[in-house]
Coordinates of C-alpha atoms and ligand atoms in Angstrom, one line a residue:
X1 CA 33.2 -193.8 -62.0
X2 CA 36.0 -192.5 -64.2
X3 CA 38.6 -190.0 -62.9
X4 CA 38.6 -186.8 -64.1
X5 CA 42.4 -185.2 -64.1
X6 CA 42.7 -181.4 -63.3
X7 CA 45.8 -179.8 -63.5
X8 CA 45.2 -176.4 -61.3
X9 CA 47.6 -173.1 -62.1
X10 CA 46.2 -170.8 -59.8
X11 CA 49.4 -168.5 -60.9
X12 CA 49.7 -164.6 -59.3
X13 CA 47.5 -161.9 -57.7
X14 CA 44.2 -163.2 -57.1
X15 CA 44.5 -166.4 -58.9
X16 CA 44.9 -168.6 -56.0
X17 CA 42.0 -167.1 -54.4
X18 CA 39.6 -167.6 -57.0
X19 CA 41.1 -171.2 -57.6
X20 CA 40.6 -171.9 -54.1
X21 CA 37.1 -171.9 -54.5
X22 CA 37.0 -174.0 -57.4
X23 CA 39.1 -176.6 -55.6
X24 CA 36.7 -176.4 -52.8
X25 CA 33.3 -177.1 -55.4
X26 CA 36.0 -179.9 -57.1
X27 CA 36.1 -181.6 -53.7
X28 CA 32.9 -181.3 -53.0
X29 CA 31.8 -183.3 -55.8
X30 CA 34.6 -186.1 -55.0
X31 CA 33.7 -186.3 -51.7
X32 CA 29.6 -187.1 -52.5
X33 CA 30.5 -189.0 -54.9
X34 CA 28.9 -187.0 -57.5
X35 CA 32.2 -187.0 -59.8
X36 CA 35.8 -188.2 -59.1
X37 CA 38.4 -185.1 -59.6
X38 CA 41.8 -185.7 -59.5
X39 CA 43.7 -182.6 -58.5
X40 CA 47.6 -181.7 -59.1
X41 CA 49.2 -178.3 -58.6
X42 CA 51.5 -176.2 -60.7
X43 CA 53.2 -172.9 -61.1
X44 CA 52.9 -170.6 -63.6
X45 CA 53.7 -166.9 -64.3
X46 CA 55.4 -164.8 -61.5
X47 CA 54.7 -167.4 -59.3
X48 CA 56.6 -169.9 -61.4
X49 CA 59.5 -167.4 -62.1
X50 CA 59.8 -166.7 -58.2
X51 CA 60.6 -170.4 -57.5
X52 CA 62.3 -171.7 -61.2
X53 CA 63.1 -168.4 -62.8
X54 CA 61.4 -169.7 -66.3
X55 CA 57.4 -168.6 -66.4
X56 CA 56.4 -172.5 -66.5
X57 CA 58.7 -175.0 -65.3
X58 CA 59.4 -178.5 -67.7
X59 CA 58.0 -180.5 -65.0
X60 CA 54.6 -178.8 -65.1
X61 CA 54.1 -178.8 -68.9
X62 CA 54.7 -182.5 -68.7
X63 CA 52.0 -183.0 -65.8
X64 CA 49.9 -180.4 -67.5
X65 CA 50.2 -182.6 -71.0
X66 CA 49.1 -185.5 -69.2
X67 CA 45.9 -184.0 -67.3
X68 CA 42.5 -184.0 -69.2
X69 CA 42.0 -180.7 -68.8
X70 CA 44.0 -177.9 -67.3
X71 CA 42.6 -174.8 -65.3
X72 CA 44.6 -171.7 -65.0
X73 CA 43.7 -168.2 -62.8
X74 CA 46.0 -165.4 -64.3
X75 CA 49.6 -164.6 -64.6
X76 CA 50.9 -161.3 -64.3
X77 CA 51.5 -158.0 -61.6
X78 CA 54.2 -155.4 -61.5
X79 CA 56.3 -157.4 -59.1
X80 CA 57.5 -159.1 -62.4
X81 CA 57.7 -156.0 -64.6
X82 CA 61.6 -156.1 -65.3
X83 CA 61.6 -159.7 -65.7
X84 CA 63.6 -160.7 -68.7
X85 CA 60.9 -160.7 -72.1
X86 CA 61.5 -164.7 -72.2
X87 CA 60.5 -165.2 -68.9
X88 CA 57.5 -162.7 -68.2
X89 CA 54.4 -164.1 -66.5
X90 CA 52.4 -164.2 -70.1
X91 CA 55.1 -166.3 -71.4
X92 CA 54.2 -169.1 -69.4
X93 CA 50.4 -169.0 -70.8
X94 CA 51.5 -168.4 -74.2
X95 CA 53.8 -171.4 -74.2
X96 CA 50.7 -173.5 -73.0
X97 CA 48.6 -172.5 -75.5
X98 CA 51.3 -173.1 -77.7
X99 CA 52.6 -176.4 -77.1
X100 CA 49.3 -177.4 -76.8
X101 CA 47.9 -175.9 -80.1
X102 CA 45.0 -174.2 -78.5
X103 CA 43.5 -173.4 -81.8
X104 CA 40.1 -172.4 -80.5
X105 CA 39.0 -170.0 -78.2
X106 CA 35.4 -170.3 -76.4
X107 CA 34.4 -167.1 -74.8
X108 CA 30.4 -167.5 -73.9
X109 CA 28.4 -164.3 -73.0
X110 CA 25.7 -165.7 -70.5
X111 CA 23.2 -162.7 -68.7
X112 CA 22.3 -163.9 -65.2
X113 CA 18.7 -162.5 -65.1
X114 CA 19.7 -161.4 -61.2
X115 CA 22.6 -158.8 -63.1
X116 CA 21.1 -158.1 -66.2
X117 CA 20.3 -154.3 -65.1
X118 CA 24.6 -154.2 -64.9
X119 CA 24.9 -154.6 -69.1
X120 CA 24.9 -151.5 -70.7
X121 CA 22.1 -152.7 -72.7
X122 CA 18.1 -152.7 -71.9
X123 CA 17.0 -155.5 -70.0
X124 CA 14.7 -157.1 -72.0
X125 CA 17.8 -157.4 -74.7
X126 CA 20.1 -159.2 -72.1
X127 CA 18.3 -161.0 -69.7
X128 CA 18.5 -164.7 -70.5
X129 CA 21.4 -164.4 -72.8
X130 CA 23.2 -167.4 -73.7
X131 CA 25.7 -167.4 -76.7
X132 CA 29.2 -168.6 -77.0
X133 CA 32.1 -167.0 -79.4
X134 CA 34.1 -169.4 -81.0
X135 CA 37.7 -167.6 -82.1
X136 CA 39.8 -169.0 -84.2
X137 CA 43.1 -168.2 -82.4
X138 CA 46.2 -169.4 -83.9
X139 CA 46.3 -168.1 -87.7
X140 CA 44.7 -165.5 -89.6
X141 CA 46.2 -162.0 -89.8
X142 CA 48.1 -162.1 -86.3
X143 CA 50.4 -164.8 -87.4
X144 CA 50.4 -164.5 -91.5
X145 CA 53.9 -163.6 -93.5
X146 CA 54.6 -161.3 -94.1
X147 CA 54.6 -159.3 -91.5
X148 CA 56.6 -156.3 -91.8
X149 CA 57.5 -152.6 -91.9
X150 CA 59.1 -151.7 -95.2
X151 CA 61.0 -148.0 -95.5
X152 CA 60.2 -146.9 -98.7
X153 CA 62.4 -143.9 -98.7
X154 CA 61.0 -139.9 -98.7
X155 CA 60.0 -140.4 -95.4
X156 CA 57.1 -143.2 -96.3
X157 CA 57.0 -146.6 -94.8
X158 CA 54.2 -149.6 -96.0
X159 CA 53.3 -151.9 -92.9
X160 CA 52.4 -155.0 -94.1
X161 CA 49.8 -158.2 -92.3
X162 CA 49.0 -161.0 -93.9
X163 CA 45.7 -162.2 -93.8
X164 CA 46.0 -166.5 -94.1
X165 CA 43.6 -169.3 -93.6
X166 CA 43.8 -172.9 -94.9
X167 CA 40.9 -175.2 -95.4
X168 CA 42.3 -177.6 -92.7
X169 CA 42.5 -174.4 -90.2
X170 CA 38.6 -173.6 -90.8
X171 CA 37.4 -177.1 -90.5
X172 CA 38.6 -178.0 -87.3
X173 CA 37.6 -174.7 -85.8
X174 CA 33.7 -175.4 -87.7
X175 CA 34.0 -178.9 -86.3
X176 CA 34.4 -177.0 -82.6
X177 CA 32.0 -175.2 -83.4
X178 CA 29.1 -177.3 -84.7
X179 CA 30.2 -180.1 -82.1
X180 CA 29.3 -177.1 -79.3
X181 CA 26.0 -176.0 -81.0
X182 CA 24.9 -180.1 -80.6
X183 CA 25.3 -179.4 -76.8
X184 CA 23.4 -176.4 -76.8
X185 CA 20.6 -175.0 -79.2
X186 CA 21.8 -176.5 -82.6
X187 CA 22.8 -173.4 -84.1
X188 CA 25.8 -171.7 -85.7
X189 CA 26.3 -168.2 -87.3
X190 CA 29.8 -168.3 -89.1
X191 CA 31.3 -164.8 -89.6
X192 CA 33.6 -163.7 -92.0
X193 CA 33.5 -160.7 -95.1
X194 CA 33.4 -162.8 -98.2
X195 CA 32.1 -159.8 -99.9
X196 CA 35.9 -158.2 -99.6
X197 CA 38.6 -160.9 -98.5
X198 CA 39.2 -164.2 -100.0
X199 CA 40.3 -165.3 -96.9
X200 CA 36.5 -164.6 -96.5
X201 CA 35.4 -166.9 -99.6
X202 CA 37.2 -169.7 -98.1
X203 CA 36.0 -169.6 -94.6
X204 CA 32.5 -169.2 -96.0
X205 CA 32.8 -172.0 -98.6
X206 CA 34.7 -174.7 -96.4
X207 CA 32.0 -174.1 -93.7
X208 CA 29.2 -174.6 -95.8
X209 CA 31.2 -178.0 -97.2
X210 CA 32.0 -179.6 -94.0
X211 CA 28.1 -178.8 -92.5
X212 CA 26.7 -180.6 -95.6
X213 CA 29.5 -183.4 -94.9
X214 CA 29.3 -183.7 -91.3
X215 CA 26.5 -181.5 -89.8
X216 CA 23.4 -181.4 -91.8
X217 CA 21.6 -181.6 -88.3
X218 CA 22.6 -178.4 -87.1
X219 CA 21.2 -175.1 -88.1
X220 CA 24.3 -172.4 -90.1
X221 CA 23.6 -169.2 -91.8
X222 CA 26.4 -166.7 -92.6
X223 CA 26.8 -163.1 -91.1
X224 CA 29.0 -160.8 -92.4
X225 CA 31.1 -159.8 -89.7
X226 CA 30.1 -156.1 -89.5
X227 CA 26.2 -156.9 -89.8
X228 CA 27.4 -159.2 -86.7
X229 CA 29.1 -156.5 -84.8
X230 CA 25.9 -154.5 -85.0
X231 CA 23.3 -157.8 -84.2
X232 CA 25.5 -158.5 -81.3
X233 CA 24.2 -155.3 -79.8
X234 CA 20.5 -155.2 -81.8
X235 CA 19.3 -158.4 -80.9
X236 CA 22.4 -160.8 -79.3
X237 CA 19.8 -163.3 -77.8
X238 CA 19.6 -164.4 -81.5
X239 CA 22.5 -166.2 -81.5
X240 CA 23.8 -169.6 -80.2
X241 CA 27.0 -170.5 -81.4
X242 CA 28.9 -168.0 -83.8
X243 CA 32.6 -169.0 -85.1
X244 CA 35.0 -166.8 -86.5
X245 CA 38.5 -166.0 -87.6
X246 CA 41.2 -164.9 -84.8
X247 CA 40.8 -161.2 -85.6
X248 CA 37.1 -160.3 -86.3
X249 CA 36.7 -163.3 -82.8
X250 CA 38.8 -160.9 -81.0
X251 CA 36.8 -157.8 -81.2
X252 CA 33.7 -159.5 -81.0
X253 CA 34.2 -161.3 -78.2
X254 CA 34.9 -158.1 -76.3
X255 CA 31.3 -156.9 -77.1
X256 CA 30.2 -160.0 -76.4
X257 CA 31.6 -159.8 -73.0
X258 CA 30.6 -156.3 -72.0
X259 CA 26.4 -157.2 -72.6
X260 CA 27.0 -159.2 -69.5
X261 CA 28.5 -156.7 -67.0
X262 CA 31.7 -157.5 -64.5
X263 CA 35.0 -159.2 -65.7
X264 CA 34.4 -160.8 -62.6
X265 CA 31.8 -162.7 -64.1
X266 CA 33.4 -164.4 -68.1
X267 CA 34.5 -167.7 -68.0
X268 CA 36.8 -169.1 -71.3
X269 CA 37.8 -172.1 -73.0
X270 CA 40.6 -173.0 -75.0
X271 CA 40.7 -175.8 -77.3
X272 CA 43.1 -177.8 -79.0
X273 CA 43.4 -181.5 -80.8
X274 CA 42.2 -184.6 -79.2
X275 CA 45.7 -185.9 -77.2
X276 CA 47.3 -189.5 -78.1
X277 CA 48.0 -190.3 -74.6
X278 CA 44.5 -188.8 -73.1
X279 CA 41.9 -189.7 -75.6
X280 CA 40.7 -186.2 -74.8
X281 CA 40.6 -183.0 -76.3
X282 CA 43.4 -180.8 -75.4
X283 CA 42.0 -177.8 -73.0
X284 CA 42.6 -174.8 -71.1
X285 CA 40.2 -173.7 -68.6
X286 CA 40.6 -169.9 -67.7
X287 CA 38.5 -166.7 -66.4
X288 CA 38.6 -163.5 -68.8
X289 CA 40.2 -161.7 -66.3
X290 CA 43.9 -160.7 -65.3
X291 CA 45.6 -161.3 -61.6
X292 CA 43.6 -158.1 -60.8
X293 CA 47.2 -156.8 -58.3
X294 CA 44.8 -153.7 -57.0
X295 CA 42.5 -156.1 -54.9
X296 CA 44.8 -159.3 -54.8
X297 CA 45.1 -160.9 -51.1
X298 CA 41.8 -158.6 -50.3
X299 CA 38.9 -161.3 -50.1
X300 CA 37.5 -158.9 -52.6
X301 CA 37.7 -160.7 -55.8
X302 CA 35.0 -162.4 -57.4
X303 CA 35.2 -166.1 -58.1
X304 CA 32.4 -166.7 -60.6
X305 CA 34.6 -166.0 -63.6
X306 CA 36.9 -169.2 -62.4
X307 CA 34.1 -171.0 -60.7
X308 CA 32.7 -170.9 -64.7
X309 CA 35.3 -172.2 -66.5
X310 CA 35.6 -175.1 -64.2
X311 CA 31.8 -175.5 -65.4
X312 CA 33.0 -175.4 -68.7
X313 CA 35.4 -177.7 -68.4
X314 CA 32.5 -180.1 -66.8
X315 CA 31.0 -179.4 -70.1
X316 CA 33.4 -179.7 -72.8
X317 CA 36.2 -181.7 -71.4
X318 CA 34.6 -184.3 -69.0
X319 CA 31.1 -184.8 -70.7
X320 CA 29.7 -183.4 -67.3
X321 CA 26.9 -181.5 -68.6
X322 CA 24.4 -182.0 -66.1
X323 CA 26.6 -181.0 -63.7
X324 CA 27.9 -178.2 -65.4
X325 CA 24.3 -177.1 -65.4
X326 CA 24.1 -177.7 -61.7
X327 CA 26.6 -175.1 -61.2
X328 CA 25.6 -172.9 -63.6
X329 CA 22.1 -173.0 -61.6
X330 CA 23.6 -172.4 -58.2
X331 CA 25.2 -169.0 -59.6
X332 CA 22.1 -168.0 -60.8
X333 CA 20.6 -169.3 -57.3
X334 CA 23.2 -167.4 -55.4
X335 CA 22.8 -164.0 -57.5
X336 CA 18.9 -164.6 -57.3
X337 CA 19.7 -164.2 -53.7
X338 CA 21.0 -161.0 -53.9
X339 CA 24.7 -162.0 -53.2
X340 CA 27.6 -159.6 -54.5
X341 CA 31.0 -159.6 -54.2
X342 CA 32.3 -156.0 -54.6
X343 CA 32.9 -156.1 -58.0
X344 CA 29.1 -156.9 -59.2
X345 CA 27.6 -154.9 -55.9
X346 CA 25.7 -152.4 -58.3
X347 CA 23.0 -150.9 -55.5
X348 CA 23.3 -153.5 -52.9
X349 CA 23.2 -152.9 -49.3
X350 CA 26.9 -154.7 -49.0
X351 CA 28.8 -157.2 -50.6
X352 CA 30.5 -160.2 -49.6
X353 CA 34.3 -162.1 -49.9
X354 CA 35.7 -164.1 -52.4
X355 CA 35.4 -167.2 -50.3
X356 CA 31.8 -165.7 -48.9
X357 CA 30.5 -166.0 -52.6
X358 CA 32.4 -169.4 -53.1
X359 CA 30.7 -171.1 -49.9
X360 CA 27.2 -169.7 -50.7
X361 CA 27.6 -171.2 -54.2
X362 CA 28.5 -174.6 -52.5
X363 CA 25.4 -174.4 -49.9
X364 CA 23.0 -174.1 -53.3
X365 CA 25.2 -177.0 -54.7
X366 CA 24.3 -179.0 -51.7
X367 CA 20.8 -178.5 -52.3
X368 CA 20.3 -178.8 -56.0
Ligands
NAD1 P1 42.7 -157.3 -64.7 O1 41.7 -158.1 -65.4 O2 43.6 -158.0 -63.8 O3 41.9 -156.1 -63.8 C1 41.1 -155.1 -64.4 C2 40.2 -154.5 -63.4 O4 39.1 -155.5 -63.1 C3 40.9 -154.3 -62.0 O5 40.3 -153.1 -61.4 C4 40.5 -155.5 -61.2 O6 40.5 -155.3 -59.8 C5 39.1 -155.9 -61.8 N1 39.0 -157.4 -61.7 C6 39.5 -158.3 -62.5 N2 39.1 -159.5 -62.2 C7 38.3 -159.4 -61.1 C8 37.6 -160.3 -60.3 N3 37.6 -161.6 -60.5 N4 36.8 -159.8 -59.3 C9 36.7 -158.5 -59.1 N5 37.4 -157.5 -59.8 C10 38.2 -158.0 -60.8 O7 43.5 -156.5 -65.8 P2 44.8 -155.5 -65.6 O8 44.6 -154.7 -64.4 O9 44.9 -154.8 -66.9 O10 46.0 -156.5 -65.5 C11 46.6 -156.8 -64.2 C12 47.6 -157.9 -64.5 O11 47.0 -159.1 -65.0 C13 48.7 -157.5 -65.5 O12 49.9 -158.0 -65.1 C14 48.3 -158.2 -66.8 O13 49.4 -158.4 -67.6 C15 47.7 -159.4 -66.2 N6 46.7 -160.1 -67.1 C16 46.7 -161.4 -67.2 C17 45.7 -162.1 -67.9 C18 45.8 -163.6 -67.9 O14 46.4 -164.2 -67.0 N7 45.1 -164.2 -68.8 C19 44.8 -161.4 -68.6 C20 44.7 -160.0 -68.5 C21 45.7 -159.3 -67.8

């Protein structure tokens, strides 16, 4: 059995409470035998400042460089407000996905049926869903010179974005993309407004190359990014896997996220290039959510979101995907059961811990 190597930033506030639980599910599996995890620990964010005074020390970006895939909680809280700008939590998640050219971001939208009365949606529209964003997340108009504030005199300024992609940039983020849909149901919708950008024109025209070259097995058709925003909350269970640029992806993704209910509940994935030394593709493993410093040492958080993107990274980084089904089945098992932390409680009679919710997902591991 090969070794799967995690490295774990469980970071500030509730991080290391919701990574607790994965770590528990981890060694669960490496204790049956089911899967071999190897586990090493890191600081990031305030956490990391507190003992090196950077937001990620050298040592850990080496060890995280060499791990196949690397699972992160959240950074952040005002202990570290007047930290020095360098050094603030974020900068220590910013310089991973950095260094490690995380060029795609996965955020799925999956409706438990158990919480699909929590979307702000009907039922009938949510229950079931299962669709997956893929953002493009290093280029387009957050990065592209220029980038500028210009004085024009008389009291009038022009701010300026660029708007930027290269046909290298939208191929490997379609290659993500159709690569995902051949793990799920086959399908892509790639997003874009051809009808008024160029950057548009080329997005649509270099997706429609590489799946004649490379995909001809998956299903693409083209939404315009609008029409999109408005399917997403028509008819989302349309969709399997849509792929877009880094600014249309980040909007989306937010509605995406909010026909499924809590925070609590969004896993996410961030991909990079496949690495020399691993053979693997570069990864970040990380819930949607912040270090949540209003519940933090509590018991209240909710560990699903975390307990997810460990599943994803079962998925995507360690060709686990039965088992990443497994524990996508005992969430829905546990929630079938009625089980809420506080965050998800809705009308229940009472709601449980964080490490309440992590055990009962455990117990319906055991049994699957
Ligand atoms: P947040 O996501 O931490 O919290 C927003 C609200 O959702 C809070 O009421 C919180 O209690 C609740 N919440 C979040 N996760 C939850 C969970 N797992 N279970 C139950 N309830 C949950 O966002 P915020 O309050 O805007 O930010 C708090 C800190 O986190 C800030 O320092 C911010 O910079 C940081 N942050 C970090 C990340 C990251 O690490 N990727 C992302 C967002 C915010």
């Amino acid at each position: 059995m090969s070794t799967n190597k995690l490295f774990v930033l469980p970071g500030d506030g509730i991080g290391p409470e919701v990574m607790a639980e994965v770590e528990k599910i981890a060694a669960f599996f490496t204790k049956e035998g089911i899967a071999h995890f190897e586990i090493e620990r890191g600081l990031v964010g305030g956490a990391a400042y507190d003992a090196h005074g950077k937001a990620i020390s050298e040592a850990d970006m080496a060890r995280a460089g060499a791990a196949d895939a690397i699972l992160l909680a959240a950074v952040g809280g005002p202990k570290w407000d007047g930290v020095p700008y360098d050094v603030r939590p974020e900068a220590g998640l910013l310089r991973l996905r950095k260094d490690f050219n995380l060029f795609a971001n996965l955020r799925p939208a999956i409706c438990y049926p158990a919480l699909a009365d929590a979307s702000s949606l009907k039922r009938e529209l949510v229950d079931g869903l299962d669709l997956v964003i893929v953002r493009e997340l290093t280029g387009g108009v957050y990065f592209g010179e220029p980038k500028e504030i210009v004085e024009l005199g008389k009291g009038q300024k022009r701010a300026i974005d660029t708007q930027v992609y290269e046909t290298y940039e939208i191929e490997r983020i379609g290659r993500i993309a159709f690569e995902l849909a051949r793990k799920r149901r086959n399908k892509v919708t790639s997003s874009e407004k051809h009808n008024v950008m160029k950057s548009g024109v080329l997005w649509r025209e270099v997706m429609i190359d590489l799946h004649k070259r490379e995909f001809a097995d998956v299903e693409l058709d083209h939404m315009l990014a609008d029409a999109l925003g408005m399917q997403l909350v028509r008819r989302p269970k349309q969709f399997d896997v849509i792929v877009t640029d880094n600014l249309f992806g980040d909007m989306l993704s937010d509605v995406a996220a909010m026909l499924t209910g809590s925070l609590g509940m969004l896993p996410s994935a961030s991909l990079g290039e496949v690495g020399a030394k691993t053979g693997r593709r570069r990864a970040l493993y990380e819930p949607v959510h912040g270090s949540a410093p209003d519940i933090a040492g509590k018991g209240l958080a909710n560990p699903i979101a975390m307990i997810g993107s460990f599943g994803m990274a079962l998925r995507y980084s360690f060709g686990l995907g039965d088992l990443a089904d497994r524990v996508e089945k005992a969430i829905a098992g546990v929630l079938a059961k009625g089980l809420r932390t506080a965050d998800i409680k809705g009308d229940a009679a009472k709601s449980i811990s964080t490490s309440e919710m992590g055990d009962a997902i455990l117990a319906e591991l055991r049994v699957a």
